[in-house]
Short mmCIF file of C-alpha atoms and ligand atoms in Angstrom, two decimals:
data_model
loop_
_atom_site.label_atom_id
_atom_site.label_comp_id
_atom_site.label_asym_id
_atom_site.label_seq_id
_atom_site.Cartn_x
_atom_site.Cartn_y
_atom_site.Cartn_z
CA UNK A 11 33.20 -16.24 -4.43
CA UNK A 12 33.33 -13.76 -7.27
CA UNK A 13 30.10 -11.93 -6.46
CA UNK A 14 31.61 -9.70 -3.75
CA UNK A 15 34.28 -8.43 -6.12
CA UNK A 16 31.78 -8.19 -8.94
CA UNK A 17 29.50 -5.96 -6.88
CA UNK A 18 32.27 -3.60 -5.83
CA UNK A 19 33.97 -3.45 -9.21
CA UNK A 20 33.46 -0.93 -12.00
CA UNK A 21 34.70 -3.44 -14.57
CA UNK A 22 31.70 -5.70 -14.40
CA UNK A 23 32.08 -7.04 -17.95
CA UNK A 24 35.59 -8.22 -17.12
CA UNK A 25 34.25 -10.14 -14.12
CA UNK A 26 31.49 -11.64 -16.24
CA UNK A 27 34.08 -12.68 -18.78
CA UNK A 28 36.27 -14.25 -16.10
CA UNK A 29 33.33 -16.07 -14.55
CA UNK A 30 32.21 -17.50 -17.85
CA UNK A 31 35.82 -18.54 -18.60
CA UNK A 32 36.05 -20.41 -15.28
CA UNK A 33 32.61 -21.88 -15.78
CA UNK A 34 33.46 -23.04 -19.29
CA UNK A 35 36.84 -24.49 -18.39
CA UNK A 36 35.43 -26.50 -15.47
CA UNK A 37 32.78 -27.96 -17.78
CA UNK A 38 35.37 -28.52 -20.48
CA UNK A 39 37.73 -30.23 -18.01
CA UNK A 40 35.04 -32.63 -16.80
CA UNK A 41 33.86 -33.42 -20.31
CA UNK A 42 37.44 -34.00 -21.44
CA UNK A 43 38.08 -36.31 -18.49
CA UNK A 44 35.19 -38.57 -19.46
CA UNK A 45 35.11 -38.18 -23.26
CA UNK A 46 38.57 -37.09 -24.47
CA UNK A 47 38.08 -38.12 -28.09
CA UNK A 48 34.70 -36.47 -28.30
CA UNK A 49 36.18 -33.17 -27.13
CA UNK A 50 39.15 -33.27 -29.50
CA UNK A 51 36.83 -34.02 -32.41
CA UNK A 52 34.72 -30.91 -31.59
CA UNK A 53 37.52 -28.69 -30.31
CA UNK A 54 36.25 -25.40 -31.74
CA UNK A 55 32.80 -26.02 -30.38
CA UNK A 56 34.06 -26.72 -26.86
CA UNK A 57 36.78 -24.07 -26.63
CA UNK A 58 35.17 -21.16 -28.52
CA UNK A 59 31.44 -21.54 -28.96
CA UNK A 60 30.55 -22.76 -25.46
CA UNK A 61 32.60 -20.02 -23.67
CA UNK A 62 31.04 -17.33 -25.88
CA UNK A 63 27.59 -18.73 -25.22
CA UNK A 64 28.29 -18.83 -21.48
CA UNK A 65 29.51 -15.26 -21.54
CA UNK A 66 26.37 -13.97 -23.29
CA UNK A 67 24.14 -16.07 -21.09
CA UNK A 68 25.68 -14.65 -17.94
CA UNK A 69 25.66 -11.13 -19.32
CA UNK A 70 21.95 -11.39 -20.19
CA UNK A 71 21.11 -12.87 -16.81
CA UNK A 72 23.01 -10.20 -14.89
CA UNK A 73 21.53 -7.34 -16.94
CA UNK A 74 17.98 -8.58 -16.45
CA UNK A 75 18.65 -9.18 -12.78
CA UNK A 76 20.03 -5.65 -12.27
CA UNK A 77 17.06 -4.21 -14.10
CA UNK A 78 14.66 -6.09 -11.83
CA UNK A 79 16.48 -4.82 -8.75
CA UNK A 80 16.45 -1.22 -9.92
CA UNK A 81 12.76 -1.48 -10.93
CA UNK A 82 11.96 -2.78 -7.49
CA UNK A 83 13.93 0.02 -5.81
CA UNK A 84 12.12 2.54 -7.99
CA UNK A 85 8.79 1.03 -7.03
CA UNK A 86 9.60 1.19 -3.32
CA UNK A 87 10.65 4.84 -3.65
CA UNK A 88 7.47 5.67 -5.59
CA UNK A 89 5.32 3.84 -3.07
CA UNK A 90 6.85 5.91 -0.27
CA UNK A 91 6.19 9.13 -2.20
CA UNK A 92 2.64 8.01 -2.85
CA UNK A 93 2.09 7.48 0.86
CA UNK A 94 3.37 10.95 1.63
CA UNK A 95 1.18 12.43 -1.09
CA UNK A 96 -1.92 10.58 0.09
CA UNK A 97 -1.41 11.64 3.67
CA UNK A 98 -0.78 15.25 2.73
CA UNK A 99 -4.13 15.32 0.87
CA UNK A 100 -5.82 14.00 3.99
CA UNK A 101 -3.91 16.47 6.17
CA UNK A 102 -5.24 19.42 4.20
CA UNK A 103 -8.80 18.43 5.05
CA UNK A 104 -7.83 17.63 8.62
CA UNK A 105 -6.73 21.20 9.21
CA UNK A 106 -10.34 22.27 8.59
CA UNK A 107 -11.62 19.67 10.99
CA UNK A 108 -9.33 20.84 13.78
CA UNK A 109 -10.42 24.43 13.31
CA UNK A 110 -14.10 23.65 13.99
CA UNK A 111 -13.66 22.32 17.53
CA UNK A 112 -11.18 25.11 18.22
CA UNK A 113 -13.80 27.67 17.26
CA UNK A 114 -16.37 25.89 19.42
CA UNK A 115 -14.06 25.74 22.43
CA UNK A 116 -13.16 29.41 21.96
CA UNK A 117 -16.88 30.27 21.95
CA UNK A 118 -17.51 28.32 25.14
CA UNK A 119 -14.53 29.92 26.89
CA UNK A 120 -15.93 33.33 26.01
CA UNK A 121 -19.35 32.33 27.40
CA UNK A 122 -17.70 31.14 30.60
CA UNK A 123 -15.79 34.42 30.83
CA UNK A 124 -19.03 36.39 30.45
CA UNK A 125 -20.99 34.55 33.11
CA UNK A 126 -18.67 32.62 35.41
CA UNK A 127 -21.26 32.66 38.23
CA UNK A 128 -23.71 30.32 36.46
CA UNK A 129 -22.05 27.13 37.63
CA UNK A 130 -24.49 24.76 35.93
CA UNK A 131 -23.86 26.35 32.54
CA UNK A 132 -20.11 26.58 33.16
CA UNK A 133 -20.00 22.90 33.95
CA UNK A 134 -21.95 22.08 30.78
CA UNK A 135 -19.67 24.26 28.60
CA UNK A 136 -16.57 22.68 30.06
CA UNK A 137 -17.95 19.20 29.42
CA UNK A 138 -18.75 19.97 25.77
CA UNK A 139 -15.36 21.62 25.26
CA UNK A 140 -13.55 18.63 26.75
CA UNK A 141 -15.50 16.28 24.46
CA UNK A 142 -14.57 18.36 21.43
CA UNK A 143 -10.91 18.45 22.42
CA UNK A 144 -10.85 14.73 23.09
CA UNK A 145 -12.35 13.95 19.70
CA UNK A 146 -9.85 16.20 17.93
CA UNK A 147 -7.01 14.65 19.86
CA UNK A 148 -8.16 11.16 18.88
CA UNK A 149 -8.31 12.12 15.20
CA UNK A 150 -4.85 13.66 15.31
CA UNK A 151 -3.38 10.68 17.14
CA UNK A 152 -4.86 8.32 14.57
CA UNK A 153 -3.62 10.50 11.71
CA UNK A 154 -0.10 10.54 13.10
CA UNK A 155 -0.21 6.78 13.60
CA UNK A 156 -1.13 6.29 9.94
CA UNK A 157 1.34 8.74 8.49
CA UNK A 158 4.41 7.55 10.36
CA UNK A 159 6.84 5.23 8.58
CA UNK A 160 5.93 1.56 8.42
CA UNK A 161 7.26 -0.85 10.98
CA UNK A 162 7.74 -4.56 10.43
CA UNK A 163 5.32 -6.17 12.83
CA UNK A 164 2.30 -8.42 12.55
CA UNK A 165 -0.29 -8.55 15.26
CA UNK A 166 -3.95 -9.31 15.82
CA UNK A 167 -6.00 -6.29 14.88
CA UNK A 168 -9.62 -5.64 15.54
CA UNK A 169 -11.04 -4.59 12.20
CA UNK A 170 -14.18 -2.94 13.71
CA UNK A 171 -12.15 -0.67 15.93
CA UNK A 172 -9.87 0.15 13.06
CA UNK A 173 -12.79 1.01 10.77
CA UNK A 174 -14.20 3.41 13.37
CA UNK A 175 -10.84 5.11 13.78
CA UNK A 176 -10.19 5.39 10.03
CA UNK A 177 -13.66 6.78 9.48
CA UNK A 178 -12.90 9.56 11.96
CA UNK A 179 -9.69 10.40 10.11
CA UNK A 180 -11.26 10.29 6.65
CA UNK A 181 -14.44 12.19 7.57
CA UNK A 182 -12.91 15.65 6.99
CA UNK A 183 -11.67 14.48 3.58
CA UNK A 184 -15.18 13.27 2.73
CA UNK A 185 -16.68 16.55 3.95
CA UNK A 186 -14.29 18.47 1.74
CA UNK A 187 -15.71 16.64 -1.30
CA UNK A 188 -19.28 16.81 0.04
CA UNK A 189 -19.47 13.05 0.27
CA UNK A 190 -21.28 11.13 2.98
CA UNK A 191 -19.14 8.49 4.68
CA UNK A 192 -21.20 5.81 6.35
CA UNK A 193 -20.06 2.89 8.46
CA UNK A 194 -22.09 -0.32 8.79
CA UNK A 195 -19.73 -2.38 10.86
CA UNK A 196 -20.26 -5.73 12.40
CA UNK A 197 -20.20 -4.96 16.10
CA UNK A 198 -18.55 -8.13 17.37
CA UNK A 199 -14.74 -8.04 17.33
CA UNK A 200 -13.31 -9.38 14.08
CA UNK A 201 -9.60 -10.02 14.39
CA UNK A 202 -7.16 -10.49 11.61
CA UNK A 203 -3.43 -10.96 11.71
CA UNK A 204 -1.64 -8.19 9.85
CA UNK A 205 0.68 -5.25 10.15
CA UNK A 206 -1.58 -2.49 11.56
CA UNK A 207 0.36 0.33 9.90
CA UNK A 208 0.11 -1.30 6.49
CA UNK A 209 -3.49 -2.26 6.92
CA UNK A 210 -4.55 1.26 7.92
CA UNK A 211 -2.78 2.63 4.86
CA UNK A 212 -4.66 0.11 2.70
CA UNK A 213 -8.01 1.24 4.09
CA UNK A 214 -7.10 4.90 3.60
CA UNK A 215 -6.20 4.15 -0.04
CA UNK A 216 -9.52 2.43 -0.78
CA UNK A 217 -11.63 5.02 1.03
CA UNK A 218 -9.77 7.93 -0.53
CA UNK A 219 -10.34 6.46 -4.02
CA UNK A 220 -14.04 5.95 -3.26
CA UNK A 221 -14.44 9.54 -2.04
CA UNK A 222 -12.54 10.88 -5.04
CA UNK A 223 -14.77 8.82 -7.36
CA UNK A 224 -17.80 10.63 -5.87
CA UNK A 225 -16.28 14.10 -6.06
CA UNK A 226 -18.38 15.20 -9.06
CA UNK A 227 -21.62 13.66 -7.86
CA UNK A 228 -24.13 15.74 -5.95
CA UNK A 229 -25.29 13.02 -3.53
CA UNK A 230 -22.03 11.13 -3.25
CA UNK A 231 -21.98 8.41 -0.64
CA UNK A 232 -19.36 5.94 0.49
CA UNK A 233 -20.38 3.01 2.65
CA UNK A 234 -17.97 0.89 4.66
CA UNK A 235 -19.23 -2.48 5.74
CA UNK A 236 -17.89 -5.52 7.49
CA UNK A 237 -19.43 -8.97 7.50
CA UNK A 238 -18.45 -12.56 8.14
CA UNK A 239 -18.93 -15.30 5.59
CA UNK A 240 -17.51 -18.81 5.74
CA UNK A 241 -14.41 -18.11 7.81
CA UNK A 242 -13.65 -14.95 5.90
CA UNK A 243 -14.06 -11.39 7.00
CA UNK A 244 -15.50 -9.38 4.13
CA UNK A 245 -14.70 -5.71 4.15
CA UNK A 246 -16.86 -3.80 1.72
CA UNK A 247 -16.14 -0.32 0.39
CA UNK A 248 -18.99 0.86 -1.78
CA UNK A 249 -19.47 4.16 -3.55
CA UNK A 250 -21.95 5.66 -6.00
CA UNK A 251 -19.24 7.49 -7.93
CA UNK A 252 -18.00 7.48 -11.51
CA UNK A 253 -17.46 3.71 -11.66
CA UNK A 254 -15.22 1.87 -14.11
CA UNK A 255 -15.60 -0.02 -17.38
CA UNK A 256 -14.35 -3.58 -17.90
CA UNK A 257 -11.02 -2.38 -19.33
CA UNK A 258 -10.32 -0.24 -16.30
CA UNK A 259 -11.34 -2.99 -13.88
CA UNK A 260 -8.90 -5.40 -15.50
CA UNK A 261 -6.06 -2.91 -15.04
CA UNK A 262 -6.78 -2.26 -11.36
CA UNK A 263 -3.82 -2.93 -9.13
CA UNK A 264 -1.30 -2.85 -11.97
CA UNK A 265 1.49 -0.42 -11.39
CA UNK A 266 1.00 3.22 -12.52
CA UNK A 267 -2.57 2.71 -13.71
CA UNK A 268 -4.44 5.90 -12.91
CA UNK A 269 -7.25 7.85 -14.56
CA UNK A 270 -6.69 10.96 -12.42
CA UNK A 271 -4.74 13.95 -13.63
CA UNK A 272 -2.66 13.99 -10.46
CA UNK A 273 -2.92 10.27 -9.69
CA UNK A 274 0.03 7.98 -9.23
CA UNK A 275 -1.61 4.60 -9.74
CA UNK A 276 0.37 3.21 -6.83
CA UNK A 277 -2.28 3.23 -4.10
CA UNK A 278 -4.01 0.07 -5.26
CA UNK A 279 -0.79 -1.65 -6.36
CA UNK A 280 0.48 -1.26 -2.81
CA UNK A 281 -2.88 -2.22 -1.27
CA UNK A 282 -3.27 -5.38 -3.36
CA UNK A 283 0.26 -6.36 -2.43
CA UNK A 284 -0.44 -6.00 1.31
CA UNK A 285 -3.77 -7.85 1.08
CA UNK A 286 -2.29 -10.77 -0.85
CA UNK A 287 0.60 -10.97 1.61
CA UNK A 288 -1.80 -11.66 4.50
CA UNK A 289 -3.68 -14.28 2.50
CA UNK A 290 -6.56 -12.08 1.42
CA UNK A 291 -8.02 -11.21 -1.94
CA UNK A 292 -9.93 -8.37 -3.58
CA UNK A 293 -13.10 -8.55 -5.61
CA UNK A 294 -14.39 -5.61 -7.65
CA UNK A 295 -17.73 -4.93 -9.22
CA UNK A 296 -18.29 -1.64 -10.93
CA UNK A 297 -20.47 0.08 -13.49
CA UNK A 298 -19.69 3.37 -15.18
CA UNK A 299 -21.74 6.24 -13.70
CA UNK A 300 -23.38 3.89 -11.16
CA UNK A 301 -20.66 3.10 -8.70
CA UNK A 302 -18.07 0.67 -7.48
CA UNK A 303 -17.96 -2.00 -4.83
CA UNK A 304 -14.65 -3.32 -3.57
CA UNK A 305 -14.86 -6.45 -1.40
CA UNK A 306 -11.71 -7.31 0.49
CA UNK A 307 -11.72 -10.89 1.72
CA UNK A 308 -9.52 -11.57 4.71
CA UNK A 309 -8.81 -14.76 6.59
CA UNK A 310 -9.74 -14.13 10.19
CA UNK A 311 -9.38 -15.73 13.58
CA UNK A 312 -12.71 -16.87 14.99
CA UNK A 313 -13.07 -16.02 18.67
P1 LIG B 30 -4.65 6.93 -7.97
O1 LIG B 30 -5.71 7.10 -6.94
O2 LIG B 30 -3.41 7.69 -7.67
O3 LIG B 30 -5.16 7.19 -9.37
P2 LIG B 30 -4.91 4.14 -7.32
O4 LIG B 30 -3.98 2.99 -7.45
O5 LIG B 30 -5.39 4.46 -5.94
O6 LIG B 30 -4.19 5.39 -7.96
O7 LIG B 30 -6.16 3.89 -8.24
C1 LIG B 30 -5.96 3.55 -9.58
C2 LIG B 30 -7.17 3.86 -10.43
O8 LIG B 30 -8.23 2.97 -10.14
C3 LIG B 30 -7.77 5.24 -10.23
O9 LIG B 30 -7.10 6.23 -10.97
C4 LIG B 30 -9.20 5.04 -10.70
O10 LIG B 30 -9.29 5.17 -12.09
C5 LIG B 30 -9.48 3.60 -10.37
N1 LIG B 30 -10.29 3.49 -9.15
C6 LIG B 30 -9.88 3.06 -7.95
N2 LIG B 30 -10.90 3.05 -7.06
C7 LIG B 30 -11.99 3.51 -7.70
C8 LIG B 30 -13.36 3.74 -7.34
N3 LIG B 30 -13.80 3.53 -6.10
N4 LIG B 30 -14.20 4.20 -8.30
C9 LIG B 30 -13.76 4.43 -9.56
N5 LIG B 30 -12.50 4.23 -9.97
C10 LIG B 30 -11.60 3.78 -9.07
MG1 LIG B 31 -5.69 6.41 -4.95
#
């Protein structure tokens, strides 16, 4: 009853005071009805101490509650910024990747222009050019699908297909850091129920971290794997990068934990949240200077 007014009002303390007064007098009335002598014997306690206690209790509750709400809003805003930042890093490397096929297609068009009479060659050049364009188009489509705002929907997604698509998108980023990105996927369809937008973002976060962990290593390699074990789909992201010590591992997924100069420490917080929400879990094993292995366990629908 009072909440609507409370929310709109600037005089929140007054509303808290009024609420605690009503609250206290109802309790006092009931107590007096059943135990009149008891109340009159402890009059100060019932008419002063209890209302004051109620007022402070309510005040504390409301302050903590408002703080939680604003923390949560802050987190959501940061998570959105993190997504934009992540995707802009990936976009920078993507620009390179789009230039390569463009250069190739330009070269083939020139060759066609020089000798249009050699139909066999012309046909071959056109075929290669079309392949290049198609591949670039697929990468861009996938990139746009990942970077668009999240939509609330859960559907069955084929993890193998998704891994192939994400690998295509992340390959330029890996190339930029001179890191090999290998995929050892289970070829049969593995379907899980999740929000595809969220799940793609989760994979991008893990793979981007793994590539970044290998950035200072000469033969950096990130391996993506998928296997099935006892009704769980296990998604493995392994790298031979900097690794983590026990202290760092225990802080993984906690908000704002980052060891990077320009890191936000929100990527894994968000990812863990999404994975737990679909009934999955994450297992980490890591050794400093050896590498890290993240295993994401997901409940899946057997075919
Ligand atoms: P950010 O990437 O912005 O730092 P994340 O939440 O994605 O934030 O990651 C948090 C931290 O976890 C990283 O700063 C890093 O120290 C550690 N981390 C995550 N993945 C790996 C990995 N594959 N190898 C080593 N450290 C990692
Ligand atoms: Mg990250």
